[in-house]
Structures are given as structure tokens and as C-alpha cells.
Coordinates of C-alpha atoms and ligand atoms in Angstrom, one line a residue:
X1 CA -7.1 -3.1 -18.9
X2 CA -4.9 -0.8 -20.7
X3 CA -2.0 0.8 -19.3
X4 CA -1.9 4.7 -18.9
X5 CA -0.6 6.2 -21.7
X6 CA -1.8 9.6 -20.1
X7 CA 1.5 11.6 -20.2
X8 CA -0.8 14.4 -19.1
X9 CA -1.3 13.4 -15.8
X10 CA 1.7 12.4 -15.6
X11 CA 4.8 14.9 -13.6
X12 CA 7.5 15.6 -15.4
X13 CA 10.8 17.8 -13.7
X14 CA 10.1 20.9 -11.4
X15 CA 11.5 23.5 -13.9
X16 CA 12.2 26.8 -11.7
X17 CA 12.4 28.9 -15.2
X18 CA 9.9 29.6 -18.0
X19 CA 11.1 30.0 -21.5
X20 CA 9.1 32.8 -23.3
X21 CA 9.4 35.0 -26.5
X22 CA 10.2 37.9 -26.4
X23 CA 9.1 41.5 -28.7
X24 CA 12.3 40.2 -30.6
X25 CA 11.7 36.6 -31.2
X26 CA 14.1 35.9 -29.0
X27 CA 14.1 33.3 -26.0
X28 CA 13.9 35.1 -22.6
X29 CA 14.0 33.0 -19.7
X30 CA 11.5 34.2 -16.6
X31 CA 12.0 32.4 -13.1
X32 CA 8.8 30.8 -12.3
X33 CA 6.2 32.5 -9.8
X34 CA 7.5 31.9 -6.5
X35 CA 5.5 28.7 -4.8
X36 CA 4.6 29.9 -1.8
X37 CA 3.4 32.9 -3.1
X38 CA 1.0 31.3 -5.1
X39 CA -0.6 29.7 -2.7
X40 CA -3.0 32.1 -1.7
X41 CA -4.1 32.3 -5.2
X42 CA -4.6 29.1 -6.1
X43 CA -6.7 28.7 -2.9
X44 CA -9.3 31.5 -4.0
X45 CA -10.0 30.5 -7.2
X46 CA -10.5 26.7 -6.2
X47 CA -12.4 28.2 -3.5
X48 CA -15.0 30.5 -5.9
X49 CA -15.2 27.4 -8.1
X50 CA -16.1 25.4 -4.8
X51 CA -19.1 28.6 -3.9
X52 CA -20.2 28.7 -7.4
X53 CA -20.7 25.3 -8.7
X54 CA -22.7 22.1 -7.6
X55 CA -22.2 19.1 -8.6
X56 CA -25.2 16.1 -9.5
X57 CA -26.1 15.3 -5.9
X58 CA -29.5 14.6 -7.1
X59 CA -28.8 12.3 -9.3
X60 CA -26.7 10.4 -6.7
X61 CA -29.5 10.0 -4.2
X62 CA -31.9 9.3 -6.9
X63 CA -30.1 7.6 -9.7
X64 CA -31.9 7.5 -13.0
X65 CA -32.1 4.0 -14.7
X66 CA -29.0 4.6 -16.9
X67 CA -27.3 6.7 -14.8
X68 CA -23.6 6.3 -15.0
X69 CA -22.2 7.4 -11.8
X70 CA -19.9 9.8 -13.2
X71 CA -19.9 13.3 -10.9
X72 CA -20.7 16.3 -13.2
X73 CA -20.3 20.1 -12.5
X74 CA -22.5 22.7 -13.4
X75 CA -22.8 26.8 -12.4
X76 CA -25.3 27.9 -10.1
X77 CA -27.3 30.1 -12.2
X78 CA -30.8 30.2 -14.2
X79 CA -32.6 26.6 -13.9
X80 CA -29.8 25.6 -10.9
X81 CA -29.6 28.8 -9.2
X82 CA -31.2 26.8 -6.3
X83 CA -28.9 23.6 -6.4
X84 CA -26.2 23.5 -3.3
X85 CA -22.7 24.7 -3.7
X86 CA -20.0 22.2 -3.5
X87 CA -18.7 24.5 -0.6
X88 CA -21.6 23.8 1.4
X89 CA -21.0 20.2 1.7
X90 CA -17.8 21.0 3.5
X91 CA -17.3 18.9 6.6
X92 CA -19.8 16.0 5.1
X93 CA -18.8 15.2 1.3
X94 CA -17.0 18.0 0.9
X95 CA -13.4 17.5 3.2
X96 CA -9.9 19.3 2.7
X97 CA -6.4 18.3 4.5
X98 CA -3.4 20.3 4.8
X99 CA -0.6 19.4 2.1
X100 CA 3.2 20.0 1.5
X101 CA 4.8 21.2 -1.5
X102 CA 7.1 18.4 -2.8
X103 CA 9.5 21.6 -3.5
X104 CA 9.8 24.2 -1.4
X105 CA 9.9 23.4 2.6
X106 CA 7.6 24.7 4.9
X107 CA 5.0 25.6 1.8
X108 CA 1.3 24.0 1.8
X109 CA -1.6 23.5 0.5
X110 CA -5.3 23.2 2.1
X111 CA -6.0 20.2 -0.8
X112 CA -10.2 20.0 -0.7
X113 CA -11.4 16.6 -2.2
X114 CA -15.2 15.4 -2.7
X115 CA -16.0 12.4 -1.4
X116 CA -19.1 10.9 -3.1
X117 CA -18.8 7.6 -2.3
X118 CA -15.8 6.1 0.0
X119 CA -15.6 2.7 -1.9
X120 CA -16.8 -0.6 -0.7
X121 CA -13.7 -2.3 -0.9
X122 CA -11.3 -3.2 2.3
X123 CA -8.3 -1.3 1.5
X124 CA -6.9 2.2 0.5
X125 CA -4.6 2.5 -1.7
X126 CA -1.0 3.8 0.1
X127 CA 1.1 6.8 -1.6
X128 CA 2.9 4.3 -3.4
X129 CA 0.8 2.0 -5.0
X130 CA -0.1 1.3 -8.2
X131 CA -4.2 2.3 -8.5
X132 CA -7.0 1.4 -11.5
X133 CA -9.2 4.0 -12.0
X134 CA -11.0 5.7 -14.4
X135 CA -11.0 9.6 -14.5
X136 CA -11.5 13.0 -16.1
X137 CA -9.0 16.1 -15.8
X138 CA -10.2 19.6 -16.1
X139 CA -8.4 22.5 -15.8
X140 CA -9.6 26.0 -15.1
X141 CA -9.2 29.0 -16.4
X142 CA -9.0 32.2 -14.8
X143 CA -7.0 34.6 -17.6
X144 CA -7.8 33.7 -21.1
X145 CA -10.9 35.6 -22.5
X146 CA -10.9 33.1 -25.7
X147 CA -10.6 30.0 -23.8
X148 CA -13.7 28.5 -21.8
X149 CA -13.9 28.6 -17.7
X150 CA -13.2 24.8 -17.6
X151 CA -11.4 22.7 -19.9
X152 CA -11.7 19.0 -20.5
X153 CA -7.4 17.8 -20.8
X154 CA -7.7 14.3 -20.4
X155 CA -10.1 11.2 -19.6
X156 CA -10.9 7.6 -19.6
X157 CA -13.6 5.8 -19.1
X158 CA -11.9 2.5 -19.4
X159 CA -10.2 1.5 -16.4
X160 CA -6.5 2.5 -16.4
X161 CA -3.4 1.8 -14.4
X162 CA -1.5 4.6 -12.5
X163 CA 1.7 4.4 -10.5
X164 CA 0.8 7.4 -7.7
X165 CA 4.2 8.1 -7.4
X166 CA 4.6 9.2 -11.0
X167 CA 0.9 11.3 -11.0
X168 CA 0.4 14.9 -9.8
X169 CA 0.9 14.9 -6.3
X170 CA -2.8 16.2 -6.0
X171 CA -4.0 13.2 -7.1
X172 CA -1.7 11.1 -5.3
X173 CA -2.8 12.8 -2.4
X174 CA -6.7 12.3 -2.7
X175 CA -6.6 8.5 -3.7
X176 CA -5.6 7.3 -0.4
X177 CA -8.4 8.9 0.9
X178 CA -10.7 6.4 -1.1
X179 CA -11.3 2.7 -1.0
X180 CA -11.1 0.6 -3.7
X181 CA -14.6 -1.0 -5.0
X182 CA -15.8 -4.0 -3.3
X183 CA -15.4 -6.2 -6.2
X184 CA -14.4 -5.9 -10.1
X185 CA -17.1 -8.1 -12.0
X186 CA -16.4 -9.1 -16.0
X187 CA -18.9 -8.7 -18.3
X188 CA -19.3 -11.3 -21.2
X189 CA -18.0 -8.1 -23.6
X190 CA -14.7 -8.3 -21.7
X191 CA -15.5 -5.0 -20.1
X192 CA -15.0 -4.8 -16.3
X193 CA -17.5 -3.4 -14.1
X194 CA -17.0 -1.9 -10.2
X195 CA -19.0 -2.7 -7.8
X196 CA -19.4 0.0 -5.5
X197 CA -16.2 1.5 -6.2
X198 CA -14.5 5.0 -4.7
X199 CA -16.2 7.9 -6.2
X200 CA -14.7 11.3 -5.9
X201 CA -12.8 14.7 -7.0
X202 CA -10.2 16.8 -6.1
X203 CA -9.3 20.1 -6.8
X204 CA -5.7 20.5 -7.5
X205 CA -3.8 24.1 -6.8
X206 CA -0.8 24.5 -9.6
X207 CA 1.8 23.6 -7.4
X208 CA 0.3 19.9 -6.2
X209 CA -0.2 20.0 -10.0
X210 CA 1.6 20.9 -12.8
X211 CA 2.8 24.6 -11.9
X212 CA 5.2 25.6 -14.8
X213 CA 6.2 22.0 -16.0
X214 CA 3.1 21.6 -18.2
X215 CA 2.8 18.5 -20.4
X216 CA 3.7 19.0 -24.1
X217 CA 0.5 19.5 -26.3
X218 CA -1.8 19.2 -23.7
X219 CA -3.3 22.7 -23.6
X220 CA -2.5 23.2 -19.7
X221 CA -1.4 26.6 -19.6
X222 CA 1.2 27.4 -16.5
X223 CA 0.0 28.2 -13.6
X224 CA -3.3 26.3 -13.4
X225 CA -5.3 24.6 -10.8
X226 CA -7.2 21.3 -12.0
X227 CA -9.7 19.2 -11.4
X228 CA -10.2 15.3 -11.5
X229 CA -12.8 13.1 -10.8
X230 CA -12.9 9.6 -10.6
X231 CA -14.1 5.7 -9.8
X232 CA -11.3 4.3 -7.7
X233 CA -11.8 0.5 -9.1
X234 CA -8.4 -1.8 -7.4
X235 CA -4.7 -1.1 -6.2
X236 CA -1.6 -3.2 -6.0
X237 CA 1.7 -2.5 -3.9
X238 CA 4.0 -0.7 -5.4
X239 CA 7.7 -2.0 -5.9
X240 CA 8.7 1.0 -7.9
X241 CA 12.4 -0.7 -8.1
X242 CA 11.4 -3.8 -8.5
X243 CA 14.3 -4.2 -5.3
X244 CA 11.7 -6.3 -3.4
X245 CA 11.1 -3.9 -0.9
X246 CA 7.3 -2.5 -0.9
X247 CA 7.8 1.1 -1.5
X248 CA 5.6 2.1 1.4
X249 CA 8.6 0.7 3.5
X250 CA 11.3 2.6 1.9
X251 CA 9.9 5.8 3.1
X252 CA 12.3 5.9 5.9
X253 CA 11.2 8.7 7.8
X254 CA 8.1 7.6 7.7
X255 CA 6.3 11.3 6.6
X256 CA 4.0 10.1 3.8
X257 CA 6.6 11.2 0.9
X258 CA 8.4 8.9 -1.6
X259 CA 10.2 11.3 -3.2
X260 CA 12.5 12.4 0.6
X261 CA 14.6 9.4 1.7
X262 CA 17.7 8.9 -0.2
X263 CA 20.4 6.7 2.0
X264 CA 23.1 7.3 -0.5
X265 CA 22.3 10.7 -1.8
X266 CA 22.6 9.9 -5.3
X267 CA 19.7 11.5 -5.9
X268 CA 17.1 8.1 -6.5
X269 CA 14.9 8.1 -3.6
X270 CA 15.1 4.8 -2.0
X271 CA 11.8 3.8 -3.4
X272 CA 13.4 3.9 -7.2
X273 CA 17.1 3.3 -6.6
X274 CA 17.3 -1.3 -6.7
X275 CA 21.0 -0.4 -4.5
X276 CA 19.6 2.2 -1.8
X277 CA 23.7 2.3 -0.4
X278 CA 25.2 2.5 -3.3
X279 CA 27.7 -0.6 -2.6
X280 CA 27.7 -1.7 -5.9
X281 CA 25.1 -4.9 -3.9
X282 CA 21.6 -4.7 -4.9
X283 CA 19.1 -4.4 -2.6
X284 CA 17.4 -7.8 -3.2
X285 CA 20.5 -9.6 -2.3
X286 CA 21.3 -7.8 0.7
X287 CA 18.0 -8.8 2.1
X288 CA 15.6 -12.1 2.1
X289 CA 12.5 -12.6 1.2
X290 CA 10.5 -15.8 1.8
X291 CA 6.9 -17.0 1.0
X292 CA 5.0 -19.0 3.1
X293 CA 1.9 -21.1 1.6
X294 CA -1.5 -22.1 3.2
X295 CA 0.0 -20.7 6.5
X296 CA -1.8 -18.6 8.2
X297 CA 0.3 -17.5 11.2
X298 CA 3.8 -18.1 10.2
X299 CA 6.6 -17.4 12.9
X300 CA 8.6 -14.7 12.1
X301 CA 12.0 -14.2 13.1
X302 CA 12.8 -10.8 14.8
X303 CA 13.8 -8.9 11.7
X304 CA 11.2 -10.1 9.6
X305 CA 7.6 -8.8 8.3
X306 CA 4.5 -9.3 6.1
X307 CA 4.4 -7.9 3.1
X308 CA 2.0 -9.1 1.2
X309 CA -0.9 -11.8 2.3
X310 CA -2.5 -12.9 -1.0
X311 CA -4.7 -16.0 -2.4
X312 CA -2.8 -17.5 -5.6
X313 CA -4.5 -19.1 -8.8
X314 CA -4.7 -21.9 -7.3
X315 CA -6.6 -20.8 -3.9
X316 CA -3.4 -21.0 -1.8
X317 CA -3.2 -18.3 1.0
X318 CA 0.6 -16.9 0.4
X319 CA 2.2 -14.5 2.7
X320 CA 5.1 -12.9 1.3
X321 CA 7.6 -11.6 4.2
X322 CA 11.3 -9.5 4.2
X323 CA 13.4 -9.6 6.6
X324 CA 16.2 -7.4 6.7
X325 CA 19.7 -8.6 7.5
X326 CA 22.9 -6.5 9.8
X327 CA 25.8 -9.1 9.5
X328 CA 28.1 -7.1 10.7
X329 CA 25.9 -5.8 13.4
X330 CA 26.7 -2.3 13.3
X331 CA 23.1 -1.2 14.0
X332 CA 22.3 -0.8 10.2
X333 CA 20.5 -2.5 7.6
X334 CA 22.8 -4.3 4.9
X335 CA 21.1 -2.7 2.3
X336 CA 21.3 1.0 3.8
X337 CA 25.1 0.0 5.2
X338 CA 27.7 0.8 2.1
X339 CA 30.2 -0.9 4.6
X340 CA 28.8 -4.7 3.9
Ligands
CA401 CA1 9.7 10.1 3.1
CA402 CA1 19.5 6.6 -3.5
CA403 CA1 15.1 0.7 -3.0
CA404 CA1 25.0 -2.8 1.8

């Protein structure tokens, strides 16, 4: 499996200015649109796209012999003018949640997401895990006469490997609503097939998106909402800082966000800073991890807990445990305590 090279769905920095030209030629900077006044926005046009389009239910319940799975939009009009709307589906396939804005406090967004198929496979993927999916992003288009209604940015149908914490939040947000496929088989090609994987969309407003900070060459203008769908195939912990760690532990307060607990205000969230107090100590020597092997109920001393429970090449059960450590017993971690 290759590994994404998909800058385009990819976040860069939250810009809060736009650079533009000016009647001159000259370089004017405009503060961006202000995020919670877009909201509103963003939710009607995802909304009319929701009322005016269906999606291949049909072929879903009744799948032709080559039929590839893959969820495909069309307008309700002509030949379809009798086909559901997406929006119909809401409260069965069709499900939204309430969202924050990684920016702005108290701003959020009513993210809708199209569940197709939930995935066969055990687990969800958490915020911070590392997912293999395959996928297609679409943007739309709501101001540019030229330019069609929806726009094909980026796609792959071989499986590729995103880290959720470095994806549009959007996206982030709807793949831990899916489970992963029940199994991965090989092919003799080499190709890798899912079996019964996660099969969905979600429909992105700009600011769980790309808002102003649009990737380079990719077309995106500012501003726009998007669409992706895809087959959620496997997922893996993420260990963003390699500090040993699972990330999903290092969101202290415990809110669902990566990107809000930094101990040591140095501005790397714990889940991508290897010293989280900034003592100069990394983190994975100020706390221990042990593996146990072909045991399946290990004792575990107070401090300590699971990480990981995995089979090995060789078919040995491993269970992969931290524990954290307070020498000095102060009440705080070592590796949150700049004092030890
Ligand atoms: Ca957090
Ligand atoms: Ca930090
Ligand atoms: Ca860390
Ligand atoms: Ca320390």
C-alpha cells in the first residue's frame, strides 16, 4: 500500500489573511471571512446539495455483477427526478453530529455524514489513528459561472494511509464513525481487497475543511465546502511522537481533540511533542513500557494500562502496557512534571 502523497487532503496552517491583487498589481492583504459567520452558509449549501441530489441506493440494494461499491451522486432531474434525496435518508443512512471549530471557541458545525455501510470489522478508528482507505474529494461550487457544480480534487482507488490528525478535520471527524472492514484479503495480483469494509461520505463545510488555507495547485478555491466518500479498509494506533504514548491518551482533557493539550505550552500538543514538560527528558524515558507475551490476563500494577493487545508473526498474543511513573510523588506524572 502506498503511502498518501495527497497534500490535498492534507491541513496546512489556519491563515487568518488572504493575499489578493489588487486593480494595481499590487498585493493587498484581506482578513479572512469571519468563521462563525460562515457557518450558516456553509450549512445551506451542503444542505441544498443534500435536497437535490441522491446518491446510487439502487445499486446498493441490488448490486450489478461488476458493481464496484463506490457511492456516486447524481441531480434529481429528468430520468432521476423520482430517485430519493440524500436528505431524506436523514435519521437512517443519512446522520449529522454537532462539531467544533478547531479555531475559533464556541463555533460549530452540524457535520452530516452518509453511512452506507458501517464496516464489518470490530474496531473504529479513534481521532488519532492512522486509517487505510480509499477515497474521492469533491468540492462544490457555488460562485464560479465557468467552473462546474462539483469538482473532482483528489482520489484513489488504491488503498492509502492517512494520519487523521494531519487530514481535514471533516474527515477526521466522520472516520470514527465507521468500522474498519472485517478482513483485508490479497489477491494473487498483489492487490488487496476489503471485505465488507466502512462505506460512506461526508460533507465538509469550509471551516472543518480547508477555509482560506487551500492546498497549492489543487484548484480548491477559498471558501469551499467538500465532499469525500470512501471504503474505510484497516487502522492502526497512532503514536504521532513516536514518545510511546498512544496519542488517544495524550488528549488530556479528554474532549476528543488532539490539537488542545499542551502541558508545556510550547505550542506541540502533547500528542506531537516526544518531551510533553519540556525538561530537556523525553517522554519514553520518563515512563515504562513493558510487553507481555502469550498472557492473557497480565497483573498490572496500579499505574499501569493496555495499550495495545495484538498477535505477532509468529502467533504470539502480546499486550503492550505503560505505566506512568510520579517519583517524587507530587501528584503529577514524570513526564507532565518539568520538576523531575
Ligand atoms: Ca484534547
Ligand atoms: Ca508541548
Ligand atoms: Ca507526547
Ligand atoms: Ca519530567
Amino acid at each position: 500500500m502506498k503511502k498518501a502523497k495527497l497534500l490535498a487532503l492534507f491541513t496546512i496552517t489556519f491563515l487568518t489573511f488572504l493575499s489578493c491583487r489588487n486593480d494595481d498589481g499590487n498585493i493587498e492583504f484581506v482578513p479572512a471571512r469571519d468563521r462563525g459567520e460562515e457557518v450558516p452558509a456553509s450549512t445551506a449549501i451542503i444542505e441544498d446539495y443534500l435536497q437535490t441530489h441522491f446518491y446510487n441506493y439502487e445499486e446498493f440494494a441490488n448490486p450489478p455483477a461488476d458493481f464496484d461499491y463506490k457511492i456516486r451522486f447524481d441531480t434529481i432531474a429528468g430520468d432521476n427526478s423520482d430517485k430519493t434525496p440524500i436528505m431524506d435518508m436523514l435519521g437512517d443512512q443519512l446522520q449529522f453530529k454537532m462539531v467544533p471549530d478547531r479555531v475559533d471557541e464556541g463555533v460549530e458545525y452540524k457535520l452530516y455524514y452518509l453511512k452506507v455501510a458501517q464496516g464489518g470489522g470490530e474496531t473504529s478508528p479513534e481521532f488519532p489513528d492512522i486509517t487505510i482507505a480509499t477515497f474521492e474529494g469533491i468540492w462544490l461550487n457555488e460562485e464560479n459561472a465557468t467552473q462546474a457544480y462539483t469538482n473532482l480534487f483528489d482520489s484513489s482507488v488504491v488503498p492509502v494511509t492517512f494520519d487523521l490528525t494531519g487530514v481535514v478535520n471533516g474527515f477526521q471527524d466522520a472516520m470514527v464513525e465507521f468500522n474498519v472492514a472485517e478482513s483485508i484479503v490479497e489477491n494473487p495480483d498483489g492487490t488487496v481487497e476489503p471485505i465488507n469494509p466502512g462505506i460512506g461520505a461526508v460533507f465538509i463545510p469550509s471551516g472543518l475543511g480547508y477555509y482560506v488555507s487551500t492546498p497549492q495547485g489543487s484548484g480548491i478555491p477559498v471558501y469551499a465546502q467538500l465532499i469525500f466518500t470512501f471504503h474505510l479498509y484497516s487502522s492502526s494506533q497512532g503514536d504521532q511522537d513516536n514518545d510511546g504514548i498512544p496519542s488517544i491518551f495524550e488528549d488530556l482533557n479528554m474532549n476528543g481533540l488532539e490539537e488542545d493539550d499542551d502541558t508545556d505550552s510550547d505550542g506541540l500538543p502533547n500528542f506531537f511533542d516526544a518531551d510533553d514538560d519540556n525538561d530537556g527528558r523525553p517522554t519514553s524515558g520518563e515512563i515504562e513500557v513493558r510487553e507481555y507475551i502469550n498472557e492473557e490476563n497480565p497483573t498490572l500494577l496500579p499505574n499501569e494500562f493496555i495499550v495495545t493487545t495484538e498477535t505477532n508473526d509468529d502467533g504470539d498474543l502480546v499486550i503492550t502496557t505503560v505505566e506512568y511513573i510520579d517519583a517524587n510523588n507530587n501528584g503529577i506524572w514524570d513526564h507532565l512534571d518539568d520538576e523531575i
